[in-house]
XYZ file of C-alpha atoms in Angstrom:
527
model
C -3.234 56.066 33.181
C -7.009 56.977 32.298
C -7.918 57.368 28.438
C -8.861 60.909 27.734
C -9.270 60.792 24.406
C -8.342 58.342 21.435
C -9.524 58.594 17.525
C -11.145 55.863 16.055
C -7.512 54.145 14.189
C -6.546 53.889 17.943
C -9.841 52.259 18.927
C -9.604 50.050 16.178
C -6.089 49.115 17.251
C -8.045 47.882 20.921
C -11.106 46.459 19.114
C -13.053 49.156 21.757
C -15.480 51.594 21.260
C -15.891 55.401 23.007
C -17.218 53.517 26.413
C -14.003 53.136 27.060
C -12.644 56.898 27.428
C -12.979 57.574 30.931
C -11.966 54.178 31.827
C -7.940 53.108 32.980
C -5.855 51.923 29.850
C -4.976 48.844 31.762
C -9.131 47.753 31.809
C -10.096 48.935 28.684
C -7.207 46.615 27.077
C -6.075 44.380 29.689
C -4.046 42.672 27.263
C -1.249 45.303 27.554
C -0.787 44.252 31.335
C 1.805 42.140 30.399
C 3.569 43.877 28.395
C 6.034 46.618 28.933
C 3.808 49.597 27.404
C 2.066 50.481 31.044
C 5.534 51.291 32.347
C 7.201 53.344 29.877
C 4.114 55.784 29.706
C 4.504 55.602 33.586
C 7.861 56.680 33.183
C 7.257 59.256 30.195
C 4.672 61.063 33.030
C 6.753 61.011 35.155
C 10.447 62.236 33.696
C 8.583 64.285 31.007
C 10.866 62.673 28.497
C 9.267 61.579 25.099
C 9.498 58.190 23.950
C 9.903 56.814 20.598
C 9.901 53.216 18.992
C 9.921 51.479 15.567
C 8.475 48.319 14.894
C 7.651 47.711 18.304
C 5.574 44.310 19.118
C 2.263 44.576 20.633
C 0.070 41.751 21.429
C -3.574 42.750 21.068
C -6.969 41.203 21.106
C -8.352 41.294 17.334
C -11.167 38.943 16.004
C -11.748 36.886 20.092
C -8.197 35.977 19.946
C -4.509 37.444 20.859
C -3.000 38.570 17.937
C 0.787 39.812 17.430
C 0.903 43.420 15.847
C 4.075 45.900 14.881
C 3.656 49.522 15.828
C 5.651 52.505 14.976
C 4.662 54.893 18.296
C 5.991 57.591 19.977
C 4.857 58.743 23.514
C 4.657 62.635 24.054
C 4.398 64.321 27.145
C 1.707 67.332 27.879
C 2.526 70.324 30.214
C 0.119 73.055 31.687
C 1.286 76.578 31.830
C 3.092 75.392 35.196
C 5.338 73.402 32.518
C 3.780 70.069 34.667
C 2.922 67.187 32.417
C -0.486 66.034 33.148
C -0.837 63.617 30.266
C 0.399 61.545 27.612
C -0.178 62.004 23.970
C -0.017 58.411 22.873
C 0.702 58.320 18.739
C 1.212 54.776 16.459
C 0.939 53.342 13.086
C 0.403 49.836 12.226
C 3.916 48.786 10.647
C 2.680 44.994 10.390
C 3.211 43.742 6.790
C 6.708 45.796 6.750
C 8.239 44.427 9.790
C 6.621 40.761 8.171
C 8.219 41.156 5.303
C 11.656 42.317 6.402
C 11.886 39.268 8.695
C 10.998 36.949 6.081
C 13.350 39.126 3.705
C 15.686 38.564 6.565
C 15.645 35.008 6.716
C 15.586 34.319 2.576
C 18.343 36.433 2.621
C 19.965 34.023 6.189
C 18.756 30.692 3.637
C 20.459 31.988 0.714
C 23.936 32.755 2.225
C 23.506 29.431 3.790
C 22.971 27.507 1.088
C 25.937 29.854 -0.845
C 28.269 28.288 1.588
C 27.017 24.880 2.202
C 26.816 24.503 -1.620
C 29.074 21.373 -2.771
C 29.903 23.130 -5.552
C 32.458 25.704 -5.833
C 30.978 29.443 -5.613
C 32.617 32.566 -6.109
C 31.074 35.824 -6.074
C 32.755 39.192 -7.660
C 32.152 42.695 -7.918
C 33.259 45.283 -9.643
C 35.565 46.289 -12.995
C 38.712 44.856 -10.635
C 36.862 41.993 -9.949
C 36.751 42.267 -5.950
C 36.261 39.001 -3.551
C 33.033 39.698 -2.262
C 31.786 36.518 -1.148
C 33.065 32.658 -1.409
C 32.039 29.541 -0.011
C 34.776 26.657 1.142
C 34.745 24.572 -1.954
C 36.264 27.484 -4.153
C 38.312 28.022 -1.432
C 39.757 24.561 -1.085
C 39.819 24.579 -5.284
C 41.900 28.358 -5.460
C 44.125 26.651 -2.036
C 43.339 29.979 -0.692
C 42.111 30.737 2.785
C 39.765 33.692 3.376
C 42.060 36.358 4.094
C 41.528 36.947 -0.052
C 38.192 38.464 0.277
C 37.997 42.172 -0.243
C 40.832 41.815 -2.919
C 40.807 41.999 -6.498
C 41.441 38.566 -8.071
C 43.718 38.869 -10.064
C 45.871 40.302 -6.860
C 44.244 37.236 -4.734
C 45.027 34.445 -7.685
C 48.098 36.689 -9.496
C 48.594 32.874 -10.941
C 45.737 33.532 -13.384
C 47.118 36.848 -14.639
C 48.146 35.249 -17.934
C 45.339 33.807 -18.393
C 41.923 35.574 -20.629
C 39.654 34.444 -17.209
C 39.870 38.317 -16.356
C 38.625 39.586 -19.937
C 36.184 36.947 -19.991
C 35.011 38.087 -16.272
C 35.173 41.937 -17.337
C 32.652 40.842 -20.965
C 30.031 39.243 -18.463
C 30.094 42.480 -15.951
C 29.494 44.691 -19.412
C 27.129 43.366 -21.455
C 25.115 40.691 -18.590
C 25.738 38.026 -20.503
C 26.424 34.552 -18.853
C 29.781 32.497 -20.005
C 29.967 28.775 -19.926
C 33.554 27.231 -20.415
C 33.740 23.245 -20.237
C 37.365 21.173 -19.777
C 39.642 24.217 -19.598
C 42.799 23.723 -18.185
C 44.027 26.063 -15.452
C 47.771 26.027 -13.404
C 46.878 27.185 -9.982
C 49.145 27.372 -7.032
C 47.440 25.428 -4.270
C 48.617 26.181 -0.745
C 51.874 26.996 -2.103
C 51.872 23.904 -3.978
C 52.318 24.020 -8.090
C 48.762 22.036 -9.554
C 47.351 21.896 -12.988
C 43.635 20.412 -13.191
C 40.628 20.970 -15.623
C 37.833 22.831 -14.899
C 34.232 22.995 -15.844
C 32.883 26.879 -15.138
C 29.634 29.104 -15.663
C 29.974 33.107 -15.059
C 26.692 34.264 -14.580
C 25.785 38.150 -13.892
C 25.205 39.551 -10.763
C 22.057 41.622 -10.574
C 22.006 44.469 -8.135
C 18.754 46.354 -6.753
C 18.920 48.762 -9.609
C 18.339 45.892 -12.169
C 22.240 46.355 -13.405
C 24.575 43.776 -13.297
C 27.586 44.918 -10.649
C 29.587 41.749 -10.517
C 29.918 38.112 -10.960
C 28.801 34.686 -9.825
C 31.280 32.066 -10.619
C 30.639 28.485 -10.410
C 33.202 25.987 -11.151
C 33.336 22.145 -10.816
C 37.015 20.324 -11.303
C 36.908 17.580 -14.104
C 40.507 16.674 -14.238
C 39.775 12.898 -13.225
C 37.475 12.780 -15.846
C 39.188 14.213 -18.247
C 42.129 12.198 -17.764
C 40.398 9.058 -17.757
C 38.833 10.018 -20.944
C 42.017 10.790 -22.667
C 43.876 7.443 -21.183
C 40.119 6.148 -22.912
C 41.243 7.703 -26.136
C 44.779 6.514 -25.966
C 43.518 2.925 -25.481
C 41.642 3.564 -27.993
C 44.217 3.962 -30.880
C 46.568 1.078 -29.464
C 43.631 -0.644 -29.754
C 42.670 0.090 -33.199
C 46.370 -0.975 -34.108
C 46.468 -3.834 -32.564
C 42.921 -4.366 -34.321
C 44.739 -3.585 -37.806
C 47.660 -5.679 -37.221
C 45.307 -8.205 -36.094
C 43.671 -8.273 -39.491
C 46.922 -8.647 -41.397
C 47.831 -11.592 -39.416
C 44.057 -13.055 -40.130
C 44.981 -12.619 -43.981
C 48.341 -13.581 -44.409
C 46.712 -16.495 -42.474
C 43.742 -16.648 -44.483
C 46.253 -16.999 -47.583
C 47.912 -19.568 -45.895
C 45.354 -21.504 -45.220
C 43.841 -21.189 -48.803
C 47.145 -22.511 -50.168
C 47.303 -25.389 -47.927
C 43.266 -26.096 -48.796
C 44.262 -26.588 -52.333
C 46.607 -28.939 -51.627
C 43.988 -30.717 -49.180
C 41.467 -31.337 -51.778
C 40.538 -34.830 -50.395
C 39.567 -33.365 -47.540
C 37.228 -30.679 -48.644
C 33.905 -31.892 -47.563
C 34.997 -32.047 -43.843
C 36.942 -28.439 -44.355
C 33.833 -27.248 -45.665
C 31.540 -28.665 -42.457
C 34.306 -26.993 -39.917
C 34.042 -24.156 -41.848
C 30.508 -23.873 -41.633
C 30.600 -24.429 -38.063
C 33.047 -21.893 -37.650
C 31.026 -19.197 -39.495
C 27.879 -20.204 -37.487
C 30.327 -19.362 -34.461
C 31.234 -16.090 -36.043
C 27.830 -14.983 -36.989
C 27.023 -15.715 -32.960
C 29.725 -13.516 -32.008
C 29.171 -10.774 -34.151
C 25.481 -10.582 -33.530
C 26.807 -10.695 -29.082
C 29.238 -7.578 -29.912
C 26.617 -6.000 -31.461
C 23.964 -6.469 -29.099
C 26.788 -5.669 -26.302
C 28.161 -2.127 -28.547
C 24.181 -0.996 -29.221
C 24.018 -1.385 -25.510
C 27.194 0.570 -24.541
C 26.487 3.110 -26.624
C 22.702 3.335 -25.061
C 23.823 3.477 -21.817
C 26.957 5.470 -22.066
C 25.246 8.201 -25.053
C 21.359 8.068 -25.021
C 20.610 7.673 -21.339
C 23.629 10.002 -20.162
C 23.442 12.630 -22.315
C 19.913 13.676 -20.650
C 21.147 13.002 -17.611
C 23.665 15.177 -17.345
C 21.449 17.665 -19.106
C 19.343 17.277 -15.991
C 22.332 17.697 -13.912
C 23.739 20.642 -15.532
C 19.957 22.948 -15.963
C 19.272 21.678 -12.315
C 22.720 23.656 -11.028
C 21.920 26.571 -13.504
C 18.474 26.885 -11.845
C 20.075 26.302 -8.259
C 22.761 28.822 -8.996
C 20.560 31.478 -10.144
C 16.847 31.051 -9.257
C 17.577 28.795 -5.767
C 17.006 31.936 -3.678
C 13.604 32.294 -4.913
C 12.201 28.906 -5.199
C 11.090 28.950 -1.505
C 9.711 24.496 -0.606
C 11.055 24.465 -4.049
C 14.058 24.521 -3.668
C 14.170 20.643 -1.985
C 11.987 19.447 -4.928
C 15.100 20.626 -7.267
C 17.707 18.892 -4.917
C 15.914 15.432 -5.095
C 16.339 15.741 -9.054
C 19.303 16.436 -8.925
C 20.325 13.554 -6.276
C 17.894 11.042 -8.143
C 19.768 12.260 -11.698
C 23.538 11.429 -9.541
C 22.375 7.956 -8.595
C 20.514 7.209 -12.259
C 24.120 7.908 -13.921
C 26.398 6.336 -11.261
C 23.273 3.377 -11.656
C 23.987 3.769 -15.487
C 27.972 3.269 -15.415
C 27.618 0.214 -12.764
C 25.407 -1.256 -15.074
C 27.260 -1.329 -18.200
C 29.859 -2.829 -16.162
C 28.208 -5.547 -15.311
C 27.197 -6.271 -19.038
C 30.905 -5.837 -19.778
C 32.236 -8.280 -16.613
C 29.184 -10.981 -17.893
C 30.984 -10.770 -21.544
C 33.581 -13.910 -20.759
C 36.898 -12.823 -22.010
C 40.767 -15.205 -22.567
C 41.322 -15.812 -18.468
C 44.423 -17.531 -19.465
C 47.287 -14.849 -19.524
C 49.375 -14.781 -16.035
C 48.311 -11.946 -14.110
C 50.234 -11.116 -11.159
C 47.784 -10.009 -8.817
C 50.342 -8.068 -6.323
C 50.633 -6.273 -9.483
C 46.915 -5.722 -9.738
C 46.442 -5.103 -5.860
C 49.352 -2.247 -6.072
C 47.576 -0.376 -8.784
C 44.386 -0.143 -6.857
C 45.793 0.961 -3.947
C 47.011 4.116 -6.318
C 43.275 4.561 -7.505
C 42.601 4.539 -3.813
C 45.139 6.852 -2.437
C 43.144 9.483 -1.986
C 40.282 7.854 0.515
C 42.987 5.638 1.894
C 44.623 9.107 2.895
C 41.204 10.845 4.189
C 40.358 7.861 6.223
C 43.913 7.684 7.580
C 43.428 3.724 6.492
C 45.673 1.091 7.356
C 46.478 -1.076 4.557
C 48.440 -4.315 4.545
C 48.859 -6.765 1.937
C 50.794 -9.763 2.007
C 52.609 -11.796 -1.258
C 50.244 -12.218 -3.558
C 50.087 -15.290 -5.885
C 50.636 -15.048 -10.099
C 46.904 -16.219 -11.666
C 45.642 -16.828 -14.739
C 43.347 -14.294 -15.413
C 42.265 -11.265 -17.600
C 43.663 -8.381 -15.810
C 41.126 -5.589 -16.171
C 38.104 -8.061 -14.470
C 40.753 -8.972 -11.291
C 41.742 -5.317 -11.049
C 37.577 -4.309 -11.076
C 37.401 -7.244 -8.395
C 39.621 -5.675 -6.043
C 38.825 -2.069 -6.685
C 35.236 -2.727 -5.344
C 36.114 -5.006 -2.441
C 38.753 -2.563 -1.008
C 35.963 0.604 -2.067
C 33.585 -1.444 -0.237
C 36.219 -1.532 3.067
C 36.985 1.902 3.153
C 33.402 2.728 2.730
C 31.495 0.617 5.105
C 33.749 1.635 8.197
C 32.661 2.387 11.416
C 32.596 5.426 12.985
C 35.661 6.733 14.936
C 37.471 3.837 13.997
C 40.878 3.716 11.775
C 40.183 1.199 9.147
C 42.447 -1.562 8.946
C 42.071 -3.677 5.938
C 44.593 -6.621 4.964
C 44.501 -8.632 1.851
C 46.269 -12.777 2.611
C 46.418 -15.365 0.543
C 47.068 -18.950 1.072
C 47.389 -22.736 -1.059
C 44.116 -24.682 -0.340
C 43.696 -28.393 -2.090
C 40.394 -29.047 -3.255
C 39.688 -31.391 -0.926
C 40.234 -28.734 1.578
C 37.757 -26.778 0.397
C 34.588 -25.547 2.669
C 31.633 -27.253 1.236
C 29.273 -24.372 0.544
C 32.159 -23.569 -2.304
C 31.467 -24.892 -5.423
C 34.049 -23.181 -7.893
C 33.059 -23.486 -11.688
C 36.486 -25.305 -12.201
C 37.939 -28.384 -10.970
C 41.272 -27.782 -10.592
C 43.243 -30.377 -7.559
C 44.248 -27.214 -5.864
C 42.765 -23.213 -5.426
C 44.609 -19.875 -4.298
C 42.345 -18.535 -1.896
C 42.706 -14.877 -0.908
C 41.215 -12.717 2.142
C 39.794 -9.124 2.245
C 39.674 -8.119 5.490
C 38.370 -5.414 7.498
C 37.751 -4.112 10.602
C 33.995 -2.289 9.629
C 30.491 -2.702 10.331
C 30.692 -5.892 9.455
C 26.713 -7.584 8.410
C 24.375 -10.427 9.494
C 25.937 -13.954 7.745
C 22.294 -14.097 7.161
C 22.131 -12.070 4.249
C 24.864 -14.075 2.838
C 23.053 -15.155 -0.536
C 21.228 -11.432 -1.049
C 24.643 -9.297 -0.880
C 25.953 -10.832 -4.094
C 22.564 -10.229 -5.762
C 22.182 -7.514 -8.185
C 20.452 -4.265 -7.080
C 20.814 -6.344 -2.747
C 21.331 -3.479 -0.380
C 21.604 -3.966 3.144
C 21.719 -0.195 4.060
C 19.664 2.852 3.075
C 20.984 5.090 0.519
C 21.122 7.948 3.021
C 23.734 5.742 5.628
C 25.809 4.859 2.271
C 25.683 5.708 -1.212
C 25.982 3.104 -4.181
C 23.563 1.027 -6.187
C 23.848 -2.338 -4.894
C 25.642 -4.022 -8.245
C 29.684 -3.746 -6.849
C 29.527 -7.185 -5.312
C 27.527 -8.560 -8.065
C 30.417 -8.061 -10.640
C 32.793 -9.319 -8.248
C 30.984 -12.908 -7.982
C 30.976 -12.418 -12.102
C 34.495 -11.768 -12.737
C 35.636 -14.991 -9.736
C 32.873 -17.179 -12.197
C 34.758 -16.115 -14.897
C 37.781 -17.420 -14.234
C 36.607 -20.589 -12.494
C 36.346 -19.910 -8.944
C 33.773 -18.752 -6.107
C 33.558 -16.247 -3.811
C 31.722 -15.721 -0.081
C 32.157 -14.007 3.118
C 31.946 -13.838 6.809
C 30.776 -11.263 9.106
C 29.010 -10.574 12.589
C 27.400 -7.154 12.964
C 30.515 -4.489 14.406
C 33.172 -6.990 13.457
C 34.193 -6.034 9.774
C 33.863 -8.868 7.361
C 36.184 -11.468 5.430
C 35.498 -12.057 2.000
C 37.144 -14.948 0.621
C 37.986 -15.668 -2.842
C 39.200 -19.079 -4.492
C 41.120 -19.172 -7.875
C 42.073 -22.160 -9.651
C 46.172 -22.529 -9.255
């Protein structure tokens, strides 16, 4: 094919000038030998059929280099009076930037229904007065226990459960005036699965914008709090039976008091020693009170002043990820690390306090069954014992003496700690053994903080990764990891309050391991 003629736009397109016409297509832009343009004007010659394209890719030489370009064209034949085609009207416009930016429109739009339905976080997206399933991601499935035959239906027809419930109005008020609706703690009876369930729920309706700047539908995002909320309320409850107890407490201490005053007046000889114990005593007081206020102010720092802005952090960082993530672009993994770094400050937070609470010595002297205490963290566990599809086998356990919130913290991490550091494709088997040791029995790196002529000692074992026996001393150091957060989460204090709460009640703790053969950790309690 020779060039006849061309306009300057087309010589532009080439980077040529009019030395050109005259000369074969195929030398004046050799570039094009390679690609399929040569052949279907060949073929539009030859059948006489025109040819049109849109956004067609062309490769062509602009600035010294090879350059990728997006043409609209069509190809026209030319006839002579004979009706012969003797040429080929060649027409195109430079579609570039449009076919750029509907690819990278393409793949926003690809990241943002990604992220929609790889979101950890329940999302739920609904249009329309009827409120039609237009788009959801697995965790609001797994939270409705619906599968995704639902979408396309109205909700209230794919959930009838919530009919009685003002979720609908509240839906319907966002859709008609575009304002968003936050709703923390509400309690909602669900049928999961076919299965009755009642749980509380944390929830944001936000608008959903269409092109025309009007708000069509909308966004739901919800986040179940039952565990919290239920842990907050048994809180509560302890709470009052504490502040009872507290009240009965101070009756006793003055009908006591009274006592006591009665019998001092009768004790008159004895005054100036009564008066040096009871200086003593109030020196003892004073010591205490100032420790439960030092350990209150730092509860209440640690569970008000640094959480509140931490979960302010965590709730504005969802907001912006629910409705700005799509255009944050690199952004968008800046506002994930906040968000991660905000989880592992507050979980960092809570196992701190902990520990202040474990290192506050408490009466260790009440029997404390601990297949009592074992039992009851198995519940708490039930739920990763069942994902893990553990195997879990505990033998008679041994009555201590003991304060029974520390010893049930002291198995709750251990057996956390065995579920979580399993190996891959492996059932975990954990067993918990205990057995009569005499002092004198006793392997000499234990030195337990009482003597006592005889120790229960009791075995967590596990069938995980197991560790090097060389980091012995550093795992029951506070803030020791011996794994990277991104292999397994936690801060590195769980073992650190369990070697608190065995010192506590006058024993030791240690372990043994070899890389990929789980681990044993050991624990001695005065009998």
């Amino acid at each position: 094919m020779v060039i006849e003629v061309a306009n300057d736009p087309m010589l532009a397109f080439w980077e040529q000038g009019k030395n050109v016409l005259g000369k074969p297509l195929v030398e004046a832009v050799p570039e094009l030998a390679s690609q399929p343009f040569l052949t279907i004007l060949a073929e539009v010659f030859t059948t006489g059929i025109p040819y049109e394209a849109k956004g067609a890719r062309a490769d062509l030489q602009a600035n010294g280099q090879l350059n990728t370009f997006y043409f609209d064209f069509t190809y026209t034949p030319l006839r002579n009076a004979d009706d012969d085609v003797y040429a080929v009207m060649a027409m195109a416009v430079d579609v570039t930037e449009q076919v750029i930016s509907r690819q990278q429109l393409e793949a926003s739009e690809a990241f943002a229904r990604n992220l929609f339905q790889s979101s950890p976080v329940a999302n739920l997206v609904l249009l329309g007065e009827d409120m039609t399933v237009q788009t959801i991601n697995e965790g609001m499935l797994q939270m409705l226990g619906r599968d995704r035959t639902i979408i396309g239906k109205p909700l209230m027809e794919a959930v009838p459960e919530l009919q009685p419930t003002p979720l609908l109005e509240r839906l319907r008020h966002v859709l008609n005036t575009g304002t968003m609706y936050h709703q923390p703690e509400e309690q909602i009876s669900l049928v999961r699965f076919g299965q009755p369930y009642t749980g509380y729920f944390h929830y944001i309706y936000t608008p959903f914008i269409d092109t025309s700047g009007l708000p069509s539908g909308v966004v739901v995002t919800a986040i179940e709090v039952t565990t919290q909320v239920l842990a907050r309320q048994q809180v509560e409850e302890s709470e009052t039976r504490y502040r009872q107890l507290s009240q009965e407490l101070d009756l006793q201490v003055q009908q006591r008091t009274e006592e006591l005053a009665s019998a001092n007046a009768e004790l008159t000889a004895n005054n100036e020693q009564y008066a040096a114990i009871n200086q003593k005593l109030e020196e003892a007081n004073s010591l205490l009170i100032r420790s439960n206020e030092n350990l209150q102010t730092f509860a209440y720092v640690a569970s008000h002043d640094l959480q509140e802005p931490l979960r302010k952090i965590q709730q504005f960082g969802d907001l912006l990820h629910t409705q700005y993530g799509p255009y944050l672009g690199d952004g968008i993994d800046y506002l994930e690390r906040m968000q991660l770094a905000a989880s592992r400050m507050s979980t960092l937070i809570k196992d701190l306090l902990t520990f202040s609470r474990i290192s506050t010595r408490r009466d260790t002297s009440a029997p404390t069954s601990l297949n009592d205490i074992v039992a009851s963290v198995l519940i708490d566990l039930e739920l990763p014992i069942n994902e893990r599809e553990a195997q879990v086998s505990v033998s008679s356990l041994p009555t201590v003496s003991g304060d029974a919130s520390q010893l049930g913290q002291l198995f709750q991490n251990l057996l956390s700690n065995a579920l979580k550091f399993r190996r891959e494709d492996v059932v975990p088997q954990i067993m918990v053994r205990s057995e009569l040791v005499l002092a004198t029995k006793l392997p000499p790196s234990i030195k337990p903080t009482r003597q006592t002529p005889a120790y229960y000692q009791i075995d967590v074992t596990d069938n995980g990764i197991g560790f090097d026996e060389k980091y012995l001393d550093r795992i029951f150091q506070v803030f020791q990891r011996l794994h990277g957060r991104k292999q397994f989460d936690g801060t590195g204090i769980g073992l650190s309050i369990c070697e608190k709460v065995v010192t506590n009640h006058g024993g030791a703790i240690t372990a043994t391991s070899q890389p990929g053969q789980g681990a044993t950790f050991s624990i001695y309690l005065p009998v």
